[in-house]
XYZ file of C-alpha atoms in Angstrom:
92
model
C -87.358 109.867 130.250
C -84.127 111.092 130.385
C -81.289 108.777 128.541
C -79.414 106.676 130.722
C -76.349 107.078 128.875
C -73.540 104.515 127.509
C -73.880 102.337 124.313
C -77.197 100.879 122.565
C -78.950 97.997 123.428
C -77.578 94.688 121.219
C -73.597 95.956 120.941
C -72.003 92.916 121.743
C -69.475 93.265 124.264
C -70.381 96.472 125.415
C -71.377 96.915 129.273
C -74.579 96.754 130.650
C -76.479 100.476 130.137
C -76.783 102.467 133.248
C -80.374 101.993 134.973
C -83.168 104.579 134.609
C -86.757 104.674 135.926
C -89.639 106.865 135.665
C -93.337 105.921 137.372
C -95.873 105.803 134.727
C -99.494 106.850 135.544
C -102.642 105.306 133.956
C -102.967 106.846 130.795
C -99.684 107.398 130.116
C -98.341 106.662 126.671
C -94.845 104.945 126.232
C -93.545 104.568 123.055
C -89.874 102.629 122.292
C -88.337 103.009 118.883
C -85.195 102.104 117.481
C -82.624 104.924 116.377
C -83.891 104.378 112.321
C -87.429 106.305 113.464
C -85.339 109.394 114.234
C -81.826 109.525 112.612
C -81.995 110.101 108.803
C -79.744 110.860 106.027
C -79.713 114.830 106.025
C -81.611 115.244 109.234
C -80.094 115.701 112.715
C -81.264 113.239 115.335
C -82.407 115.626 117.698
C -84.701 117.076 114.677
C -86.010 113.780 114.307
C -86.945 113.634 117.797
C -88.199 116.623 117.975
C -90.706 115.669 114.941
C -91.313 112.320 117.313
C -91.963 114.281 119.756
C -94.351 116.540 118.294
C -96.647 113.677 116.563
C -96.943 111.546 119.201
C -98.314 114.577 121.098
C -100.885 115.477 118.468
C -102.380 111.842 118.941
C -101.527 111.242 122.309
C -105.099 110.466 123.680
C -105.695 107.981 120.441
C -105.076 104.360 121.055
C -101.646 103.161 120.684
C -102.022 101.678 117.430
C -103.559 105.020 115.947
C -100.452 106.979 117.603
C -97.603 104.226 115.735
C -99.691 105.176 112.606
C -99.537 108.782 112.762
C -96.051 108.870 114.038
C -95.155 106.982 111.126
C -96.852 108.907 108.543
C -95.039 111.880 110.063
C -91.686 110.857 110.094
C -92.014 109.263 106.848
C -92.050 105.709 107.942
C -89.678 103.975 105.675
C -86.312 104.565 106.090
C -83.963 102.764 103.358
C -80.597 103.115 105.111
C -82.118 101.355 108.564
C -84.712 99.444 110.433
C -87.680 101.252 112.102
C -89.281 99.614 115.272
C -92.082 101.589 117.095
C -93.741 99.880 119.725
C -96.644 101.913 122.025
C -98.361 100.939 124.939
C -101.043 102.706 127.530
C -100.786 102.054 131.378
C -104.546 100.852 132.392
């Protein structure tokens, strides 16, 4: 999905974020994280999406709960400077 722009979810006073859609087919694997998955201390964002990217791909036909776990062991799931939230789900 491309990013529909303006500021995060939760900033309190900020407008409402700019719509985006995208039709999802069965089988399809969405996966929502929070910005402490990807940004790190020493790593650029984009890296860390990249490395997202790339694990969820490797386990994309698992079931959702296997892909969280692999992502996770990629990225190195904890992340002492933020909160990680990784939620997947399959369209049936």
């Amino acid at each position: 999905l491309e990013s529909p722009g303006g500021e995060p979810l939760g900033v309190p006073g900020a407008p409402r974020p700019d719509g985006a859609e995208a039709r999802l087919h069965r089988g399809d694997l969405l996966l929502l994280y929070t910005d402490g998955l990807v940004a790190r201390r020493g790593r650029d964002p984009a890296d860390g999406l990249a490395m997202l990217c790339a694990a969820a791909a490797e386990r994309h036909a698992a079931p959702p709960d296997a892909v969280v776990d692999h992502v996770l062991r990629s990225l190195g799931a904890a992340n002492p400077d933020d909160d990680i939230c990784l939620l997947a789900a399959r369209v049936t």
